[in-house]
Structure formats: C-alpha cells, structure tokens
Amino acid sequence: MKIVPFSPGCGAVVSDLQLSRMTDIELNQLRAAFAEHGLLFFRDQDFPPHEHLRFANRFGEIVVNKFFKTTAEHPQIAEVRKEKTQQTNIGGGWHTDHSYDDIPAMGSILVARTLPETGGNTQFANLAAAYDALPETMKKRLEGLRAVHSNTHLYGENGIYRFTDLADQLGGMDRVGDATHPVVVIHPESGRKVLYVNPGHTISIEGWEFDQGRELLDELFAHVNTPAFTCSFNWLPGSVTFWDNRSTWHMANNDYQGQARLMHRITLAGSPLKAA
Ligand code: OGA
Ligand code: MN
C-alpha cells in the first residue's frame, strides 16, 4: 500500500490497494492513515455495493442518514443523486455530515456510480491544519466556546431544500433537531485539536447574541476556505473517497447542469466529542 499527500495541506491518495481484497494488516495501516490525514482518495476500485457495505462494516459501525433516500437493495447505502433535469444538488455548500447529531458521524465513504462528463468534483477542507494556523489570540478566544449545529434550516418544513427540486428526494422533515458541540474538539483518534464548526450546519455560538456569533463563525469560515487548507477531487469511474467528518469539510460542485450524477454513501458512527 502506498500513501502520498494529495495536496500539501489536504488529503492523501492510497494506491496499491483494492479495498475489496484488503487484509487485516492493510486495514490497520488504513486506520492509521485515516487518523493522520482524515481524508483518503482511492482510484480504480472494484467496489460494488456489497463490497462498499463489507468495507464499512470492517472499519466501523454504520449509521443511516435521516433525510436521504437509500438504494432499493441496501437500506444502509444513501443515494446522493442528481438527475439530468434537476437544478439543485445535495451537499452543494461547505458542510460536514451529521454535525447536528449529539454523537456526530465519524466518517463517510463515497463511491462514484454515475458521473457527468466533466465537473462534479468534490471539494474538501482540512480542519486540523486550519486550527493549527489560527492566530494565538483567536485560539484563546475559542477556548471553552460551544456552537449550535442544526439541520432545521435545511431539511425542516421551511428548510431551504424544501423549496428546491430536491424536495421529492428527501424524507425526514419531522426528524430535524439540534446539537451543541465544543468549537474546538480533540480528535478522538489523532489527539489533534480540530476546529469543529461548518457553514452548512453551525448556526450560532451558545449563549451569544446571534449576530455576534455569526460574525465569529464567518471569520472562522473565511479562514478555512483558502487554498492552504482545501483541495478538489475529480471523480473517475472506480474512485472512492473516505473522509473524517470530525476533521474535514466537503462540498459537491454543481457545475454540470443537464447531466446526471449518482454517488453512493455509507456513513460510519462516531463517538462523543470532547472539548480541547
Ligand atoms: C455527501 C456529500 C458530496 C458529493 O455524500 O455527504 O456531501 O460530492 N456528497 O456528492
Ligand atoms: Mn455531505
């Protein structure tokens, strides 16, 4: 197995490995790489849905998304689907999966099934590197703060997705809810400090005036969303990505209107997050 950085501050490419024929020793090497990089890319995988499931079950415990449709055959595989005629895509803004849960998802494994001819990249950001690069004064300011994470503004009755052509594809309107998490968490596996706020789900700072919280969050989001901490992955048939939801953000580019794109996602359960 070979592991090389994808870009200086974001992700790693794993080669000389077929996920569906991985030994237990390779699985342990992969665990270490996952804790270190938080974002792994794989090419040329022979990875049908049953192998996707088998890999997920070997790595951890599967958790099912409350809002996405699943494949007909496998209720643990979520479909990230955009039809030719659809305008809106799933995950088109920076976010991390399931941060609105009390115990957020550990990771997501995304597999390309149908790809547009061009476009449809997924962008990622490294939140451990972004934290390290914050000025000391900001690190001090963030100590002890907690943020509110929600999905109501996206998937609730008046959530923005309900007014788009994605609405028919989404369930769970009645399952919306919030959670609070420390703004800086200790990553459960790597022990690194990570900035745990994201533009999609983090709505406010607990105990602060809304506008004040918004100002701080926007400042943090702008700090992360720069070339030093971000990268863009171009999907090809056989590509798989596996990201850590505690230490990365991602977003799906919506630059392929008139073409279809279908991805399969399995999400793995995490553990409670502790303040740094
Ligand atoms: C997801 C997601 C990004 C993409 O599956 O959680 O945001 O590029 N997908 O499809
Ligand atoms: Mn996502």
Short mmCIF file of C-alpha atoms and ligand atoms in Angstrom, two decimals:
data_model
loop_
_atom_site.label_atom_id
_atom_site.label_comp_id
_atom_site.label_asym_id
_atom_site.label_seq_id
_atom_site.Cartn_x
_atom_site.Cartn_y
_atom_site.Cartn_z
CA MET A 1 0.00 0.00 0.00
CA LYS A 2 1.31 3.44 -0.91
CA ILE A 3 0.08 6.66 0.70
CA VAL A 4 1.08 10.05 -0.68
CA PRO A 5 -0.31 13.53 0.04
CA PHE A 6 -2.96 14.69 -2.44
CA SER A 7 -2.14 18.37 -1.98
CA PRO A 8 0.21 19.99 0.55
CA GLY A 9 -2.48 20.57 3.18
CA CYS A 10 -5.38 18.35 2.20
CA GLY A 11 -5.93 14.62 1.80
CA ALA A 12 -3.86 11.61 0.77
CA VAL A 13 -4.03 9.17 -2.13
CA VAL A 14 -3.89 5.49 -1.30
CA SER A 15 -2.66 3.24 -4.11
CA ASP A 16 -1.60 -0.39 -4.50
CA LEU A 17 -4.67 -1.43 -2.55
CA GLN A 18 -8.00 -2.97 -3.57
CA LEU A 19 -10.44 -2.19 -0.76
CA SER A 20 -12.42 -5.33 -1.53
CA ARG A 21 -9.38 -7.57 -1.08
CA MET A 22 -7.77 -5.81 1.86
CA THR A 23 -6.03 -7.90 4.53
CA ASP A 24 -6.45 -7.17 8.25
CA ILE A 25 -2.91 -5.79 8.32
CA GLU A 26 -3.76 -3.39 5.49
CA LEU A 27 -6.94 -2.42 7.32
CA ASN A 28 -4.83 -1.38 10.32
CA GLN A 29 -2.48 0.61 8.08
CA LEU A 30 -5.53 2.30 6.62
CA ARG A 31 -6.85 3.16 10.09
CA ALA A 32 -3.57 4.89 10.89
CA ALA A 33 -3.60 6.79 7.58
CA PHE A 34 -7.21 7.82 8.16
CA ALA A 35 -6.39 9.21 11.61
CA GLU A 36 -3.39 11.08 10.22
CA HIS A 37 -4.90 12.59 7.05
CA GLY A 38 -8.66 12.50 7.74
CA LEU A 39 -9.25 12.24 4.01
CA LEU A 40 -8.28 9.34 1.76
CA PHE A 41 -8.72 9.01 -2.01
CA PHE A 42 -8.73 5.70 -3.89
CA ARG A 43 -8.72 5.10 -7.66
CA ASP A 44 -9.65 2.15 -9.86
CA GLN A 45 -11.55 0.26 -7.20
CA ASP A 46 -13.65 -2.78 -7.95
CA PHE A 47 -16.26 -1.81 -5.38
CA PRO A 48 -19.87 -2.92 -5.98
CA PRO A 49 -22.44 -2.07 -3.28
CA HIS A 50 -21.94 -5.29 -1.31
CA GLU A 51 -18.19 -4.58 -1.10
CA HIS A 52 -18.93 -0.97 -0.08
CA LEU A 53 -21.00 -2.40 2.79
CA ARG A 54 -18.42 -5.02 3.70
CA PHE A 55 -15.65 -2.41 3.87
CA ALA A 56 -17.83 -0.12 6.04
CA ASN A 57 -18.64 -2.96 8.43
CA ARG A 58 -14.99 -3.93 8.71
CA PHE A 59 -14.00 -0.36 9.52
CA GLY A 60 -16.77 0.60 11.94
CA GLU A 61 -20.47 0.76 12.66
CA ILE A 62 -22.86 2.07 10.03
CA VAL A 63 -25.26 4.93 10.79
CA VAL A 64 -28.11 5.79 8.41
CA ASN A 65 -28.82 9.37 7.30
CA LYS A 66 -32.24 10.68 8.37
CA PHE A 67 -33.04 12.59 5.20
CA PHE A 68 -31.59 10.91 2.11
CA LYS A 69 -33.18 8.13 0.09
CA THR A 70 -31.40 4.82 0.18
CA THR A 71 -30.84 2.33 -2.62
CA ALA A 72 -33.67 -0.16 -3.05
CA GLU A 73 -31.41 -3.12 -2.33
CA HIS A 74 -29.38 -1.74 0.58
CA PRO A 75 -31.12 0.43 3.22
CA GLN A 76 -27.70 1.35 4.67
CA ILE A 77 -26.49 2.95 1.44
CA ALA A 78 -27.65 6.54 0.89
CA GLU A 79 -28.10 7.85 -2.62
CA VAL A 80 -26.59 11.22 -3.45
CA ARG A 81 -28.45 11.68 -6.68
CA LYS A 82 -28.88 14.49 -9.19
CA GLU A 83 -31.00 13.83 -12.27
CA LYS A 84 -30.33 15.43 -15.64
CA THR A 85 -33.34 17.67 -15.20
CA GLN A 86 -32.58 18.70 -11.62
CA GLN A 87 -31.02 22.07 -10.79
CA THR A 88 -30.15 21.65 -7.13
CA ASN A 89 -27.61 19.15 -5.83
CA ILE A 90 -27.14 17.55 -2.42
CA GLY A 91 -24.27 18.96 -0.39
CA GLY A 92 -23.61 21.93 -2.65
CA GLY A 93 -22.28 24.14 0.15
CA TRP A 94 -19.45 23.54 2.61
CA HIS A 95 -20.53 21.21 5.41
CA THR A 96 -19.65 18.12 7.35
CA ASP A 97 -22.05 15.21 7.65
CA HIS A 98 -24.27 14.81 10.71
CA SER A 99 -22.71 17.50 12.94
CA TYR A 100 -26.32 18.17 14.05
CA ASP A 101 -26.33 14.84 15.90
CA ASP A 102 -25.32 14.58 19.56
CA ILE A 103 -22.76 11.98 18.55
CA PRO A 104 -21.76 13.03 15.03
CA ALA A 105 -20.75 10.56 12.35
CA MET A 106 -17.11 9.51 12.31
CA GLY A 107 -16.72 9.27 8.57
CA SER A 108 -18.37 8.88 5.20
CA ILE A 109 -17.39 6.58 2.35
CA LEU A 110 -18.50 7.95 -1.02
CA VAL A 111 -18.41 5.93 -4.24
CA ALA A 112 -18.98 7.21 -7.79
CA ARG A 113 -21.75 5.34 -9.64
CA THR A 114 -22.78 7.73 -12.45
CA LEU A 115 -20.61 10.69 -13.35
CA PRO A 116 -21.09 13.74 -15.56
CA GLU A 117 -18.66 14.04 -18.47
CA THR A 118 -16.95 16.98 -16.81
CA GLY A 119 -17.41 18.75 -13.49
CA GLY A 120 -18.97 17.34 -10.33
CA ASN A 121 -15.77 17.47 -8.29
CA THR A 122 -15.98 17.31 -4.51
CA GLN A 123 -14.02 19.94 -2.59
CA PHE A 124 -12.56 19.24 0.84
CA ALA A 125 -11.02 21.26 3.66
CA ASN A 126 -8.64 20.20 6.44
CA LEU A 127 -9.88 21.49 9.82
CA ALA A 128 -6.93 20.23 11.85
CA ALA A 129 -4.49 22.22 9.72
CA ALA A 130 -6.87 25.19 9.75
CA TYR A 131 -6.97 25.14 13.56
CA ASP A 132 -3.17 24.96 13.86
CA ALA A 133 -2.83 28.02 11.62
CA LEU A 134 -5.18 30.23 13.66
CA PRO A 135 -3.51 33.17 15.41
CA GLU A 136 -2.87 32.55 19.12
CA THR A 137 -5.32 35.32 20.03
CA MET A 138 -8.09 33.52 18.16
CA LYS A 139 -7.19 30.17 19.74
CA LYS A 140 -7.57 31.86 23.15
CA ARG A 141 -10.93 33.39 22.15
CA LEU A 142 -12.28 29.98 21.17
CA GLU A 143 -11.39 28.28 24.46
CA GLY A 144 -14.49 26.99 26.22
CA LEU A 145 -16.91 28.05 23.47
CA ARG A 146 -19.66 25.77 22.22
CA ALA A 147 -21.62 26.07 18.98
CA VAL A 148 -25.14 25.09 17.98
CA HIS A 149 -25.47 22.76 14.96
CA SER A 150 -28.80 22.29 13.23
CA ASN A 151 -30.50 20.79 10.19
CA THR A 152 -33.87 22.54 10.54
CA HIS A 153 -32.89 25.37 8.18
CA LEU A 154 -32.09 22.76 5.51
CA TYR A 155 -34.50 19.84 5.93
CA GLY A 156 -37.29 21.25 8.14
CA GLU A 157 -40.72 22.21 6.88
CA ASN A 158 -39.43 25.63 5.86
CA GLY A 159 -35.88 24.46 5.22
CA ILE A 160 -34.20 25.70 2.08
CA TYR A 161 -34.09 22.26 0.43
CA ARG A 162 -37.90 22.04 0.65
CA PHE A 163 -38.21 24.90 -1.85
CA THR A 164 -35.93 23.28 -4.42
CA ASP A 165 -36.32 20.48 -6.93
CA LEU A 166 -34.54 18.22 -4.45
CA ALA A 167 -37.59 18.20 -2.15
CA ASP A 168 -39.13 15.00 -3.56
CA GLN A 169 -35.94 13.13 -2.87
CA LEU A 170 -35.79 14.00 0.82
CA GLY A 171 -37.63 12.49 3.76
CA GLY A 172 -37.39 13.08 7.48
CA MET A 173 -38.99 16.54 7.70
CA ASP A 174 -40.19 15.58 11.18
CA ARG A 175 -36.80 14.33 12.32
CA VAL A 176 -34.99 17.67 12.43
CA GLY A 177 -33.09 18.73 15.52
CA ASP A 178 -30.08 20.49 17.00
CA ALA A 179 -26.98 19.59 18.98
CA THR A 180 -24.22 21.61 20.59
CA HIS A 181 -20.52 20.80 20.39
CA PRO A 182 -17.29 22.45 21.52
CA VAL A 183 -15.94 24.86 18.88
CA VAL A 184 -12.55 23.17 19.22
CA VAL A 185 -12.56 19.41 19.82
CA ILE A 186 -9.86 16.86 20.45
CA HIS A 187 -9.89 14.40 17.61
CA PRO A 188 -10.72 11.02 19.18
CA GLU A 189 -8.11 9.09 17.18
CA SER A 190 -5.31 11.53 16.35
CA GLY A 191 -5.47 13.60 19.55
CA ARG A 192 -5.11 16.77 17.43
CA LYS A 193 -7.12 19.90 18.03
CA VAL A 194 -9.72 20.45 15.35
CA LEU A 195 -11.94 23.42 14.54
CA TYR A 196 -15.38 21.83 14.69
CA VAL A 197 -17.73 24.34 13.06
CA ASN A 198 -19.03 24.26 9.49
CA PRO A 199 -21.02 26.63 7.24
CA GLY A 200 -23.81 24.14 6.49
CA HIS A 201 -24.92 23.24 9.98
CA THR A 202 -23.36 25.54 12.57
CA ILE A 203 -25.84 28.32 13.20
CA SER A 204 -24.74 30.11 16.36
CA ILE A 205 -22.43 30.26 19.36
CA GLU A 206 -24.13 29.02 22.51
CA GLY A 207 -25.02 31.83 24.91
CA TRP A 208 -24.03 34.62 22.49
CA GLU A 209 -26.17 37.16 20.68
CA PHE A 210 -27.00 35.71 17.27
CA ASP A 211 -25.21 38.45 15.29
CA GLN A 212 -22.10 38.26 17.41
CA GLY A 213 -21.91 34.51 16.94
CA ARG A 214 -22.49 34.88 13.23
CA GLU A 215 -19.61 37.31 12.98
CA LEU A 216 -17.19 34.94 14.71
CA LEU A 217 -18.37 31.97 12.65
CA ASP A 218 -18.00 33.89 9.38
CA GLU A 219 -14.48 34.88 10.37
CA LEU A 220 -13.60 31.24 11.06
CA PHE A 221 -15.22 30.03 7.84
CA ALA A 222 -13.24 32.56 5.80
CA HIS A 223 -10.03 31.41 7.49
CA VAL A 224 -10.67 27.78 6.48
CA ASN A 225 -11.86 28.37 2.93
CA THR A 226 -8.47 29.20 1.43
CA PRO A 227 -6.12 27.21 -0.88
CA ALA A 228 -3.80 26.33 2.02
CA PHE A 229 -6.36 24.00 3.60
CA THR A 230 -8.59 22.94 0.68
CA CYS A 231 -8.46 20.61 -2.31
CA SER A 232 -10.72 19.49 -5.14
CA PHE A 233 -11.13 15.82 -6.10
CA ASN A 234 -12.00 14.85 -9.68
CA TRP A 235 -14.07 11.70 -9.76
CA LEU A 236 -13.44 8.93 -12.27
CA PRO A 237 -15.16 5.56 -12.61
CA GLY A 238 -13.79 3.43 -9.75
CA SER A 239 -12.98 6.40 -7.49
CA VAL A 240 -13.76 6.18 -3.78
CA THR A 241 -13.26 8.79 -1.07
CA PHE A 242 -13.30 8.24 2.66
CA TRP A 243 -13.39 11.34 4.84
CA ASP A 244 -13.40 12.02 8.55
CA ASN A 245 -16.39 14.16 9.49
CA ARG A 246 -14.65 15.49 12.60
CA SER A 247 -11.65 16.94 10.81
CA THR A 248 -12.82 17.89 7.31
CA TRP A 249 -15.48 19.80 5.42
CA HIS A 250 -16.68 18.91 1.95
CA MET A 251 -18.94 20.31 -0.76
CA ALA A 252 -20.17 19.00 -4.09
CA ASN A 253 -19.59 21.26 -7.10
CA ASN A 254 -22.81 21.87 -9.03
CA ASP A 255 -21.24 22.68 -12.40
CA TYR A 256 -22.72 20.01 -14.67
CA GLN A 257 -26.30 21.15 -15.38
CA GLY A 258 -28.10 18.88 -17.85
CA GLN A 259 -26.13 15.81 -16.80
CA ALA A 260 -26.81 13.17 -14.17
CA ARG A 261 -24.60 12.24 -11.22
CA LEU A 262 -25.16 9.43 -8.72
CA MET A 263 -22.98 8.62 -5.73
CA HIS A 264 -23.44 6.00 -3.02
CA ARG A 265 -22.64 6.98 0.53
CA ILE A 266 -22.23 4.96 3.71
CA THR A 267 -21.77 6.86 6.95
CA LEU A 268 -19.94 5.44 9.95
CA ALA A 269 -20.91 6.16 13.55
CA GLY A 270 -18.64 8.27 15.73
CA SER A 271 -18.02 8.72 19.43
CA PRO A 272 -18.89 11.68 21.73
CA LEU A 273 -16.74 14.77 21.10
CA LYS A 274 -14.62 16.26 23.85
CA ALA A 275 -13.53 19.88 24.16
CA ALA A 276 -9.87 20.59 23.51
C1 OGA B 1 -22.24 13.57 0.89
C2 OGA B 1 -21.95 14.75 0.08
C3 OGA B 1 -20.68 15.27 -1.88
C4 OGA B 1 -20.67 14.88 -3.30
O1 OGA B 1 -22.38 12.48 0.33
O2 OGA B 1 -22.30 13.69 2.13
O3 OGA B 1 -21.98 15.83 0.57
O4 OGA B 1 -19.70 15.29 -3.98
N1 OGA B 1 -21.57 14.48 -1.17
O5 OGA B 1 -21.58 14.23 -3.76
MN MN B 2 -22.05 15.58 2.81
#
